[in-house]
XYZ file of C-alpha atoms in Angstrom:
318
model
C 112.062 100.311 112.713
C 112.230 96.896 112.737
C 109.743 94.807 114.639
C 110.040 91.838 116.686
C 106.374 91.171 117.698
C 105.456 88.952 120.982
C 103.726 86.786 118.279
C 106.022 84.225 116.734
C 105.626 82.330 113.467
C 105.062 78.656 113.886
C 104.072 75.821 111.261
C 100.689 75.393 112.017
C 100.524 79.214 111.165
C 101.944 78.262 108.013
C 99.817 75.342 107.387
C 96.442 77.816 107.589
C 98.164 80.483 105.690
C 99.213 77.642 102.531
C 94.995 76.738 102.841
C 94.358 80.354 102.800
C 96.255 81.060 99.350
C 95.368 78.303 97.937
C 92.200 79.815 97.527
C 93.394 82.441 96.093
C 96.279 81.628 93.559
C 97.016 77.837 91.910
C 100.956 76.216 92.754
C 103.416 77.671 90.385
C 105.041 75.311 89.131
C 108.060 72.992 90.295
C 110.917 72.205 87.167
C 112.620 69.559 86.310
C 116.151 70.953 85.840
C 119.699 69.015 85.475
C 122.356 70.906 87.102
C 125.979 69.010 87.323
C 124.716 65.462 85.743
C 122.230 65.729 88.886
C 118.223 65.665 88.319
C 116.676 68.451 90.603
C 113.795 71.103 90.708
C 113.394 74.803 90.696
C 110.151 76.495 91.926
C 109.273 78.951 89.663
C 107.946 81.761 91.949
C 108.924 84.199 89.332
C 105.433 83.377 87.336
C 103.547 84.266 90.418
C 100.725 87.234 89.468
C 102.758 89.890 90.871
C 106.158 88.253 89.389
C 107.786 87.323 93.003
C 106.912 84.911 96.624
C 106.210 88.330 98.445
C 102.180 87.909 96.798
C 102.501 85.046 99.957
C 103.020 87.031 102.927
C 101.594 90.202 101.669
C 98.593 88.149 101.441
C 98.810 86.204 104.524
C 99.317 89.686 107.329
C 97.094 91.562 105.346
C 94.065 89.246 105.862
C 94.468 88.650 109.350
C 94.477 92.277 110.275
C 91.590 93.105 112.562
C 88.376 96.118 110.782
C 90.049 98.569 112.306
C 93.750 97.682 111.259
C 92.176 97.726 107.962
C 90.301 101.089 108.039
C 93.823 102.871 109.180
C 95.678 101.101 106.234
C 99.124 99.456 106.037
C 102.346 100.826 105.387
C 105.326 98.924 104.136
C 108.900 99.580 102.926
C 110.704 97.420 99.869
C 112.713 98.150 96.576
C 109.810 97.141 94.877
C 108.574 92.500 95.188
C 107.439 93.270 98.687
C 105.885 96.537 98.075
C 103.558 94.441 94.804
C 102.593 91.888 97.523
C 101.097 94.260 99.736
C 99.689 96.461 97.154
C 98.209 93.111 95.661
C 96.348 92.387 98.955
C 96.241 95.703 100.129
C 93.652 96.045 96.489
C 91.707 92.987 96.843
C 91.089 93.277 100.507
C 89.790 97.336 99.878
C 92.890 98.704 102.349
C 94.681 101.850 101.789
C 98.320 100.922 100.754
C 101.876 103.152 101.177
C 104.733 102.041 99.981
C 108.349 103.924 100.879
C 110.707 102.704 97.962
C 114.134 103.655 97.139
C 114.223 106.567 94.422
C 116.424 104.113 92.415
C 114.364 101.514 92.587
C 114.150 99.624 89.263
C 111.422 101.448 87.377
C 109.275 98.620 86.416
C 108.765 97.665 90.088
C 108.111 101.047 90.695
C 105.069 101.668 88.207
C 104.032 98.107 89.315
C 103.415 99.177 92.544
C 101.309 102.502 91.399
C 99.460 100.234 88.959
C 98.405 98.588 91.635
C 96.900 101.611 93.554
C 99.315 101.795 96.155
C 100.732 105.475 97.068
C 103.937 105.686 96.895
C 106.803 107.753 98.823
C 110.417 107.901 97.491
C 113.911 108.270 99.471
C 116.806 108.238 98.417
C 119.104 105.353 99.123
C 121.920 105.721 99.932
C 121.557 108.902 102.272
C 118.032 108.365 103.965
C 117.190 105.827 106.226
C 113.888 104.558 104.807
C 112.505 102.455 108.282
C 112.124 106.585 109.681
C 110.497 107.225 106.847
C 108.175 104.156 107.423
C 107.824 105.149 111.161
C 107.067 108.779 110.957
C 103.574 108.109 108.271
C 102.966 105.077 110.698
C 102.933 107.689 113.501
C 101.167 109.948 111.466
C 98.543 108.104 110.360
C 97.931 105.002 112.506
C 98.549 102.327 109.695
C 100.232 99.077 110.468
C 103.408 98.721 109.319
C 104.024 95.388 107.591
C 107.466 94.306 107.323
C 109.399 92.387 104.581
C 110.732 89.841 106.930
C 110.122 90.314 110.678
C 106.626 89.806 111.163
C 105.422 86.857 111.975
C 102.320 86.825 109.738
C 104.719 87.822 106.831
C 107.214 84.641 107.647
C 104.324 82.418 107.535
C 102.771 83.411 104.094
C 106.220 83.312 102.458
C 106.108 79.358 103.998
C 103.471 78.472 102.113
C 105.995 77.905 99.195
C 107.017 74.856 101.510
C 103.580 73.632 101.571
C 102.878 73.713 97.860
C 106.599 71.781 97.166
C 106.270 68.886 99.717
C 102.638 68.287 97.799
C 103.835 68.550 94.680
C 107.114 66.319 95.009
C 104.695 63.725 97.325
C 107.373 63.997 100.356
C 109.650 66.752 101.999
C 112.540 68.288 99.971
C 116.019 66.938 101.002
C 116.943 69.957 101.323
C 116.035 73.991 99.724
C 118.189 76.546 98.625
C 116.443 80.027 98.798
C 117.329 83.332 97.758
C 118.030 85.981 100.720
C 117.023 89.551 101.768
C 116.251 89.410 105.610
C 115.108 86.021 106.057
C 111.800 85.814 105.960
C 111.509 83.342 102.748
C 114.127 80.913 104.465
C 112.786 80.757 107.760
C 109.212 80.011 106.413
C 110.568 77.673 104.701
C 112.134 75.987 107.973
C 109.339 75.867 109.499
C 106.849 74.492 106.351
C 109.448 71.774 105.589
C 111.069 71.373 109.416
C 113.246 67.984 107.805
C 114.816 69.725 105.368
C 117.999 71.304 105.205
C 117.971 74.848 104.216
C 120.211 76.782 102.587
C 120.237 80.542 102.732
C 121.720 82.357 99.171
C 122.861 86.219 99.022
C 124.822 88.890 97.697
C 128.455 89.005 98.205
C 129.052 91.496 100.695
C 124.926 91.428 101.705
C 125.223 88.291 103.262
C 123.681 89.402 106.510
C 122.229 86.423 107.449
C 124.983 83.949 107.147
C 127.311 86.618 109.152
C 124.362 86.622 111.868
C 124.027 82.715 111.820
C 127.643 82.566 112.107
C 127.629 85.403 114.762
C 124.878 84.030 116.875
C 123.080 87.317 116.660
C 121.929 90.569 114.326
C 124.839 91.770 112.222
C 124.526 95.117 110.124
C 126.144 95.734 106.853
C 129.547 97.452 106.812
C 130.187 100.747 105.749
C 130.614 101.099 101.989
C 129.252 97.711 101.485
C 129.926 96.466 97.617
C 127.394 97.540 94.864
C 125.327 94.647 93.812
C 122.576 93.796 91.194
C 120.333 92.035 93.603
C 118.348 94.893 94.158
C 115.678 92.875 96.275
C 118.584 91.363 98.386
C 119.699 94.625 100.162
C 118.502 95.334 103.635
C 120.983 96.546 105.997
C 120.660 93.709 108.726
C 118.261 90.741 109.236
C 115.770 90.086 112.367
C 115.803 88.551 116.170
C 112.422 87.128 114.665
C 113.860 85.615 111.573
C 117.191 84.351 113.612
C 114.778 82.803 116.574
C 113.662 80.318 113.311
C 116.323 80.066 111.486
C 119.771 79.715 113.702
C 119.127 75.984 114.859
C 117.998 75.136 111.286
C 119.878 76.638 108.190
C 123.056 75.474 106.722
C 126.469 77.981 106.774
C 124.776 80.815 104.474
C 126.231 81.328 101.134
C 127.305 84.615 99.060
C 127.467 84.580 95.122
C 128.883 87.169 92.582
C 126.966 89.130 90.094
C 128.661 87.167 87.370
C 127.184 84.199 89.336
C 123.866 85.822 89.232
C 124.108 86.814 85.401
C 125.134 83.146 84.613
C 122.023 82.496 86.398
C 119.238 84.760 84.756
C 121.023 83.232 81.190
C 120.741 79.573 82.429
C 117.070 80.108 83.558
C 116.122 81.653 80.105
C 117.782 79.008 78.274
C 117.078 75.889 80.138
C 114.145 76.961 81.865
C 112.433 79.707 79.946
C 111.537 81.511 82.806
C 112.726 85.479 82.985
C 114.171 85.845 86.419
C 115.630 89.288 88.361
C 118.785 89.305 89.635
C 117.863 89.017 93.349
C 115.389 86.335 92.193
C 118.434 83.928 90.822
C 120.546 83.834 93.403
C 119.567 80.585 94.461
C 120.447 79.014 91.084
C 123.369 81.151 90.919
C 124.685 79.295 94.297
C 123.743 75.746 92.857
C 125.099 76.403 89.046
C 128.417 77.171 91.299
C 128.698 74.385 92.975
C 128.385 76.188 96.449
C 125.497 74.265 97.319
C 125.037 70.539 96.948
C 122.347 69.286 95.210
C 120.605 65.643 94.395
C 117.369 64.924 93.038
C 115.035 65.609 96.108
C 116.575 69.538 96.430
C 114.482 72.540 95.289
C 116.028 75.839 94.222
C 113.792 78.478 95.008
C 113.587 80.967 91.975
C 111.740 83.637 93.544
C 111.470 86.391 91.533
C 110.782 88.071 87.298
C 110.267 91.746 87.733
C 113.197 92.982 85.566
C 112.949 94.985 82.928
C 113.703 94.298 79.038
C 116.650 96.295 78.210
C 118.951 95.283 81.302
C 117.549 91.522 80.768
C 118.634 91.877 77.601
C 122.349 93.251 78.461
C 122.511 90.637 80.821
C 120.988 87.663 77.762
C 124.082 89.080 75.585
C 126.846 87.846 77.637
């Protein structure tokens, strides 16, 4: 059930969304880091209330739904970053919240969610295909569904990000290097920072949106597609909307290991101390690699923290 709404996300929607959150939430803060002999910076969106970016555009479509959007509640479907962004808002604006989340969902993103009075419903993935799930309570109940990536809205909270970077670094980024579900982080960042190169970082074997840049066009994921530890990096396919942004503006997309990712999450701790997922490191893992090029006007987008202890530590010990 993926949208692609007649509305499309545009920069001076993501200049009034960056106003808007600012309201709410201070910068997070932008890191020095050497990587290579090279001087660069890492945004730590991993210290964000909610631990991940998705506080942005969970903030962003929920406040610009209309009373009556809001008295049928929103429904939304993520392994667990997305579904505390809309649970966030979902709270603070007083709208009813349901989130459909993978059974295996890492358990500290799942009582995350709940803590934040969302309801949740579970399906097991792989074996149920969790956008019917979404669509049958959305016909059900009349709630709007608010996507992950493909809503325009959604895009243009996550750009914010942009926003907060070119202020803090007093110009435009030569270039960012984001992590990558669907899209939506990436292209809001194209269109916050529209002189920037942009460089889209996934899974191996979930890189979706460098096939589709490459393809001119939505690619799905292959059968039996390689496990991965990027939980938050796993949907099946990206989005016309996302693509409409992002294919005359991103680099070649990149794919990085899980030992890339590990080295990461260790790097991060050590150099940084900043506790980072495994979805929310791939960035750094494609820069620590050398698969992106970096000099001292690049960001690496670090976008997300909700891991818990005991595989953080597995990961810590090598």
């Amino acid at each position: 059930m993926i949208r692609d709404d007649m509305r499309k996300p545009t920069r001076e929607g993501v200049l009034a969304a960056a106003a808007s959150i600012a309201e709410l939430l201070p910068p997070t803060p932008l890191l020095p880091v050497e990587i290579g002999g090279v001087r660069c910076h890492v945004k730590a969106e991993s210290l964000q209330p909610i631990g991940a970016f998705k506080i942005r555009g969970g903030w962003w479509r929920l406040s610009n739904l209309d009373d009556a959007e809001k008295a049928r509640g929103v429904v939304a479907v993520s392994s667990g970053n997305h579904a505390q962004g809309v649970a966030w808002a979902a709270r603070r604006l007083g709208i009813a919240a349901t989130i459909v989340m993978p059974r295996n969902a890492p358990k500290v993103k799942l009582d995350a969610t709940r803590a934040l009075g969302a309801d949740i419903v579970l399906y097991e993935r792989p074996g149920e295909d969790r956008d019917e799930v979404a669509a049958g309570i959305v016909a059900e109940t009349g709630a709007t569904l608010v996507h992950a990536f493909a809503d325009a809205w959604v895009i243009e909270g996550q750009g914010s990000a942009g926003v907060e970077i070119a202020a803090q670094l007093d110009r435009a980024p030569s270039r960012l290097v984001a992590c990558c579900g669907g899209g939506g982080l990436s292209a809001g960042l194209a269109l916050a920072c529209p002189d920037s190169a942009v460089h889209v970082v996934e899974p191996h074997g979930w890189d979706m949106v460098g096939q589709a840049l490459e393809a001119g066009k939505v690619v799905r994921v292959g059968a039996n597609p390689p496990s991965t530890i990027c939980d938050a990096l796993q949907p099946d396919a990206s989005a016309p909307i996302v693509l409409s942004v992002l294919q005359s503006r991103a680099e070649p997309g990149v794919a990085v290991t899980d030992d890339e990712v590990r080295a990461a999450q260790r790097f991060a701790f050590a150099q940084l101390n900043l506790v980072v997922e495994p979805g929310g490191a791939a960035a750094l893992a494609a820069a620590l690699a050398g698969k992106v090029p970096v000099d001292a006007d690049t960001v690496i987008m670090v976008t997300g923290g909700n891991t818990d202890a005991a595989s953080f530590a597995e990961t810590l010990r090598g």
